[in-house]
């Protein structure tokens, strides 16, 4: 059954703040195989004009995907998460994520499409710091595969 189009534009409350830590940044950089020194060494980050270590660009996914869980778990939306695959991810940054940032995310359903029986859901996550300043926008595309015919 196709997802309800009336959910397009619906926003969910901001997440509790997530504090970005140096160790989490290092672990993430290690996991994705990125050895850039600005992800580990405060002095290397300062040499590039940052106050502290910065996170790799895809680190924002760890925060925005948790926020998107509120959307996919909304029982009124009716998404069958057992059929969902991650379709795409993109980011638009105002500035890099930094160690010490306290970030909150507001998730909004940007689009719902039905293609060949599959539901395609795009969720926009607006990430702001503790002062309310925009840091990054992340778009997560999820595809709920069509149920197989009996």
PDB file of C-alpha atoms in Angstrom:
ATOM      1  CA  UNK A   1       0.000   0.000   0.000  1.00  0.00           C
ATOM      2  CA  UNK A   2       1.383   3.417  -0.984  1.00  0.00           C
ATOM      3  CA  UNK A   3       2.399   5.842   1.728  1.00  0.00           C
ATOM      4  CA  UNK A   4       0.050   8.724   2.449  1.00  0.00           C
ATOM      5  CA  UNK A   5       1.041  11.831   0.434  1.00  0.00           C
ATOM      6  CA  UNK A   6      -0.437  14.074   3.140  1.00  0.00           C
ATOM      7  CA  UNK A   7       2.718  13.417   5.195  1.00  0.00           C
ATOM      8  CA  UNK A   8       4.842  15.438   2.739  1.00  0.00           C
ATOM      9  CA  UNK A   9       5.973  18.565   4.569  1.00  0.00           C
ATOM     10  CA  UNK A  10       5.414  17.108   8.037  1.00  0.00           C
ATOM     11  CA  UNK A  11       8.172  18.024  10.497  1.00  0.00           C
ATOM     12  CA  UNK A  12       9.035  16.262  13.716  1.00  0.00           C
ATOM     13  CA  UNK A  13      10.250  17.869  16.966  1.00  0.00           C
ATOM     14  CA  UNK A  14      13.973  18.566  17.390  1.00  0.00           C
ATOM     15  CA  UNK A  15      16.078  15.741  18.751  1.00  0.00           C
ATOM     16  CA  UNK A  16      17.791  16.065  22.112  1.00  0.00           C
ATOM     17  CA  UNK A  17      21.289  17.539  21.657  1.00  0.00           C
ATOM     18  CA  UNK A  18      24.019  15.176  20.500  1.00  0.00           C
ATOM     19  CA  UNK A  19      27.504  16.149  21.655  1.00  0.00           C
ATOM     20  CA  UNK A  20      30.153  15.556  19.034  1.00  0.00           C
ATOM     21  CA  UNK A  21      33.233  14.103  20.727  1.00  0.00           C
ATOM     22  CA  UNK A  22      36.819  13.849  19.557  1.00  0.00           C
ATOM     23  CA  UNK A  23      36.852  10.094  20.143  1.00  0.00           C
ATOM     24  CA  UNK A  24      33.654   9.572  18.115  1.00  0.00           C
ATOM     25  CA  UNK A  25      35.161  11.600  15.268  1.00  0.00           C
ATOM     26  CA  UNK A  26      38.380   9.547  15.366  1.00  0.00           C
ATOM     27  CA  UNK A  27      36.465   6.265  15.476  1.00  0.00           C
ATOM     28  CA  UNK A  28      34.312   7.325  12.532  1.00  0.00           C
ATOM     29  CA  UNK A  29      37.340   8.471  10.509  1.00  0.00           C
ATOM     30  CA  UNK A  30      39.009   5.125  11.229  1.00  0.00           C
ATOM     31  CA  UNK A  31      35.859   3.233  10.213  1.00  0.00           C
ATOM     32  CA  UNK A  32      35.655   5.006   6.852  1.00  0.00           C
ATOM     33  CA  UNK A  33      39.421   4.803   6.291  1.00  0.00           C
ATOM     34  CA  UNK A  34      40.059   8.562   6.244  1.00  0.00           C
ATOM     35  CA  UNK A  35      43.453   9.434   7.744  1.00  0.00           C
ATOM     36  CA  UNK A  36      43.145  13.241   7.423  1.00  0.00           C
ATOM     37  CA  UNK A  37      44.947  14.741  10.449  1.00  0.00           C
ATOM     38  CA  UNK A  38      42.224  17.372  11.074  1.00  0.00           C
ATOM     39  CA  UNK A  39      39.977  14.492  12.220  1.00  0.00           C
ATOM     40  CA  UNK A  40      42.435  13.503  14.979  1.00  0.00           C
ATOM     41  CA  UNK A  41      44.854  16.286  15.828  1.00  0.00           C
ATOM     42  CA  UNK A  42      43.597  19.607  17.266  1.00  0.00           C
ATOM     43  CA  UNK A  43      46.748  21.385  16.068  1.00  0.00           C
ATOM     44  CA  UNK A  44      46.248  20.139  12.497  1.00  0.00           C
ATOM     45  CA  UNK A  45      42.642  21.356  12.637  1.00  0.00           C
ATOM     46  CA  UNK A  46      43.744  24.743  14.037  1.00  0.00           C
ATOM     47  CA  UNK A  47      46.254  25.083  11.192  1.00  0.00           C
ATOM     48  CA  UNK A  48      43.249  24.860   8.836  1.00  0.00           C
ATOM     49  CA  UNK A  49      41.350  27.547  10.775  1.00  0.00           C
ATOM     50  CA  UNK A  50      39.192  25.339  13.012  1.00  0.00           C
ATOM     51  CA  UNK A  51      38.921  25.669  16.797  1.00  0.00           C
ATOM     52  CA  UNK A  52      39.117  21.897  17.332  1.00  0.00           C
ATOM     53  CA  UNK A  53      39.118  18.657  15.357  1.00  0.00           C
ATOM     54  CA  UNK A  54      36.478  18.435  12.678  1.00  0.00           C
ATOM     55  CA  UNK A  55      34.452  15.446  11.525  1.00  0.00           C
ATOM     56  CA  UNK A  56      34.524  13.793   8.098  1.00  0.00           C
ATOM     57  CA  UNK A  57      31.638  15.037   5.935  1.00  0.00           C
ATOM     58  CA  UNK A  58      29.611  11.823   6.214  1.00  0.00           C
ATOM     59  CA  UNK A  59      29.760  11.868  10.042  1.00  0.00           C
ATOM     60  CA  UNK A  60      26.502  13.857   9.974  1.00  0.00           C
ATOM     61  CA  UNK A  61      24.761  10.646   8.907  1.00  0.00           C
ATOM     62  CA  UNK A  62      25.216   9.200  12.406  1.00  0.00           C
ATOM     63  CA  UNK A  63      23.144  12.056  13.819  1.00  0.00           C
ATOM     64  CA  UNK A  64      20.561  12.545  11.073  1.00  0.00           C
ATOM     65  CA  UNK A  65      19.825   8.847  10.637  1.00  0.00           C
ATOM     66  CA  UNK A  66      18.885   8.596  14.322  1.00  0.00           C
ATOM     67  CA  UNK A  67      16.604  11.591  13.861  1.00  0.00           C
ATOM     68  CA  UNK A  68      15.013  10.019  10.759  1.00  0.00           C
ATOM     69  CA  UNK A  69      14.122   6.993  12.892  1.00  0.00           C
ATOM     70  CA  UNK A  70      11.355   9.084  14.476  1.00  0.00           C
ATOM     71  CA  UNK A  71       9.849   9.491  11.013  1.00  0.00           C
ATOM     72  CA  UNK A  72      10.102   5.851   9.950  1.00  0.00           C
ATOM     73  CA  UNK A  73       8.718   4.679  13.295  1.00  0.00           C
ATOM     74  CA  UNK A  74       5.680   6.972  13.087  1.00  0.00           C
ATOM     75  CA  UNK A  75       2.825   4.421  13.138  1.00  0.00           C
ATOM     76  CA  UNK A  76       0.545   6.832  11.263  1.00  0.00           C
ATOM     77  CA  UNK A  77       2.960   6.904   8.323  1.00  0.00           C
ATOM     78  CA  UNK A  78       2.644   3.136   7.980  1.00  0.00           C
ATOM     79  CA  UNK A  79       6.118   2.425   6.612  1.00  0.00           C
ATOM     80  CA  UNK A  80       7.085  -1.260   6.713  1.00  0.00           C
ATOM     81  CA  UNK A  81      10.708  -0.859   7.802  1.00  0.00           C
ATOM     82  CA  UNK A  82      11.426  -4.557   7.236  1.00  0.00           C
ATOM     83  CA  UNK A  83      11.211  -3.793   3.505  1.00  0.00           C
ATOM     84  CA  UNK A  84      13.369  -0.625   3.573  1.00  0.00           C
ATOM     85  CA  UNK A  85      16.754  -0.179   1.930  1.00  0.00           C
ATOM     86  CA  UNK A  86      18.895   2.964   2.027  1.00  0.00           C
ATOM     87  CA  UNK A  87      18.610   4.595  -1.383  1.00  0.00           C
ATOM     88  CA  UNK A  88      20.791   7.704  -1.231  1.00  0.00           C
ATOM     89  CA  UNK A  89      22.375  10.295   1.023  1.00  0.00           C
ATOM     90  CA  UNK A  90      23.557  13.853   0.425  1.00  0.00           C
ATOM     91  CA  UNK A  91      24.689  16.799   2.531  1.00  0.00           C
ATOM     92  CA  UNK A  92      24.853  20.596   2.234  1.00  0.00           C
ATOM     93  CA  UNK A  93      27.146  22.165   4.829  1.00  0.00           C
ATOM     94  CA  UNK A  94      27.261  25.663   6.285  1.00  0.00           C
ATOM     95  CA  UNK A  95      30.357  24.656   8.259  1.00  0.00           C
ATOM     96  CA  UNK A  96      32.089  21.420   9.330  1.00  0.00           C
ATOM     97  CA  UNK A  97      30.981  19.541  12.433  1.00  0.00           C
ATOM     98  CA  UNK A  98      33.448  20.145  15.267  1.00  0.00           C
ATOM     99  CA  UNK A  99      34.341  18.377  18.478  1.00  0.00           C
ATOM    100  CA  UNK A 100      32.283  19.948  21.244  1.00  0.00           C
ATOM    101  CA  UNK A 101      29.304  20.796  19.017  1.00  0.00           C
ATOM    102  CA  UNK A 102      25.920  20.088  20.604  1.00  0.00           C
ATOM    103  CA  UNK A 103      23.661  19.371  17.644  1.00  0.00           C
ATOM    104  CA  UNK A 104      19.912  18.912  17.251  1.00  0.00           C
ATOM    105  CA  UNK A 105      18.036  17.732  14.181  1.00  0.00           C
ATOM    106  CA  UNK A 106      14.595  18.594  12.868  1.00  0.00           C
ATOM    107  CA  UNK A 107      13.405  15.958  10.395  1.00  0.00           C
ATOM    108  CA  UNK A 108      10.902  16.776   7.667  1.00  0.00           C
ATOM    109  CA  UNK A 109       9.344  14.470   5.089  1.00  0.00           C
ATOM    110  CA  UNK A 110      10.368  16.155   1.875  1.00  0.00           C
ATOM    111  CA  UNK A 111       8.803  13.765  -0.627  1.00  0.00           C
ATOM    112  CA  UNK A 112       6.937  10.488  -1.007  1.00  0.00           C
ATOM    113  CA  UNK A 113       6.837   8.792  -4.381  1.00  0.00           C
ATOM    114  CA  UNK A 114       5.572   5.466  -5.587  1.00  0.00           C
ATOM    115  CA  UNK A 115       7.674   3.808  -8.295  1.00  0.00           C
ATOM    116  CA  UNK A 116       6.876   0.341  -9.638  1.00  0.00           C
ATOM    117  CA  UNK A 117       5.100  -0.518  -6.397  1.00  0.00           C
ATOM    118  CA  UNK A 118       8.007   0.724  -4.264  1.00  0.00           C
ATOM    119  CA  UNK A 119       7.613   3.663  -1.886  1.00  0.00           C
ATOM    120  CA  UNK A 120      10.440   6.196  -2.005  1.00  0.00           C
ATOM    121  CA  UNK A 121      10.639   8.458   1.025  1.00  0.00           C
ATOM    122  CA  UNK A 122      13.009  11.427   1.244  1.00  0.00           C
ATOM    123  CA  UNK A 123      13.668  12.894   4.683  1.00  0.00           C
ATOM    124  CA  UNK A 124      15.424  16.216   5.142  1.00  0.00           C
ATOM    125  CA  UNK A 125      17.338  16.684   8.391  1.00  0.00           C
ATOM    126  CA  UNK A 126      18.168  20.259   9.402  1.00  0.00           C
ATOM    127  CA  UNK A 127      21.069  20.173  11.873  1.00  0.00           C
ATOM    128  CA  UNK A 128      21.613  23.159  14.172  1.00  0.00           C
ATOM    129  CA  UNK A 129      24.096  23.844  16.946  1.00  0.00           C
ATOM    130  CA  UNK A 130      23.301  24.885  20.526  1.00  0.00           C
ATOM    131  CA  UNK A 131      22.986  28.543  19.489  1.00  0.00           C
ATOM    132  CA  UNK A 132      20.430  27.611  16.819  1.00  0.00           C
ATOM    133  CA  UNK A 133      22.808  28.223  13.917  1.00  0.00           C
ATOM    134  CA  UNK A 134      22.448  25.954  10.881  1.00  0.00           C
ATOM    135  CA  UNK A 135      25.358  23.524  10.428  1.00  0.00           C
ATOM    136  CA  UNK A 136      24.283  21.027   7.772  1.00  0.00           C
ATOM    137  CA  UNK A 137      21.252  19.778   5.882  1.00  0.00           C
ATOM    138  CA  UNK A 138      21.136  16.061   5.157  1.00  0.00           C
ATOM    139  CA  UNK A 139      18.777  14.294   2.782  1.00  0.00           C
ATOM    140  CA  UNK A 140      18.158  10.596   3.350  1.00  0.00           C
ATOM    141  CA  UNK A 141      16.338   8.605   0.689  1.00  0.00           C
ATOM    142  CA  UNK A 142      14.721   5.352   1.802  1.00  0.00           C
ATOM    143  CA  UNK A 143      13.083   2.829  -0.508  1.00  0.00           C
ATOM    144  CA  UNK A 144      10.421   0.487   0.837  1.00  0.00           C
ATOM    145  CA  UNK A 145      10.441  -2.414  -1.571  1.00  0.00           C
ATOM    146  CA  UNK A 146       7.104  -3.623  -2.864  1.00  0.00           C
ATOM    147  CA  UNK A 147       5.695  -6.748  -1.269  1.00  0.00           C
ATOM    148  CA  UNK A 148       6.069  -9.808  -3.452  1.00  0.00           C
ATOM    149  CA  UNK A 149       2.917 -11.142  -5.038  1.00  0.00           C
ATOM    150  CA  UNK A 150       1.727 -14.464  -3.620  1.00  0.00           C
TER     151      UNK A 150
END
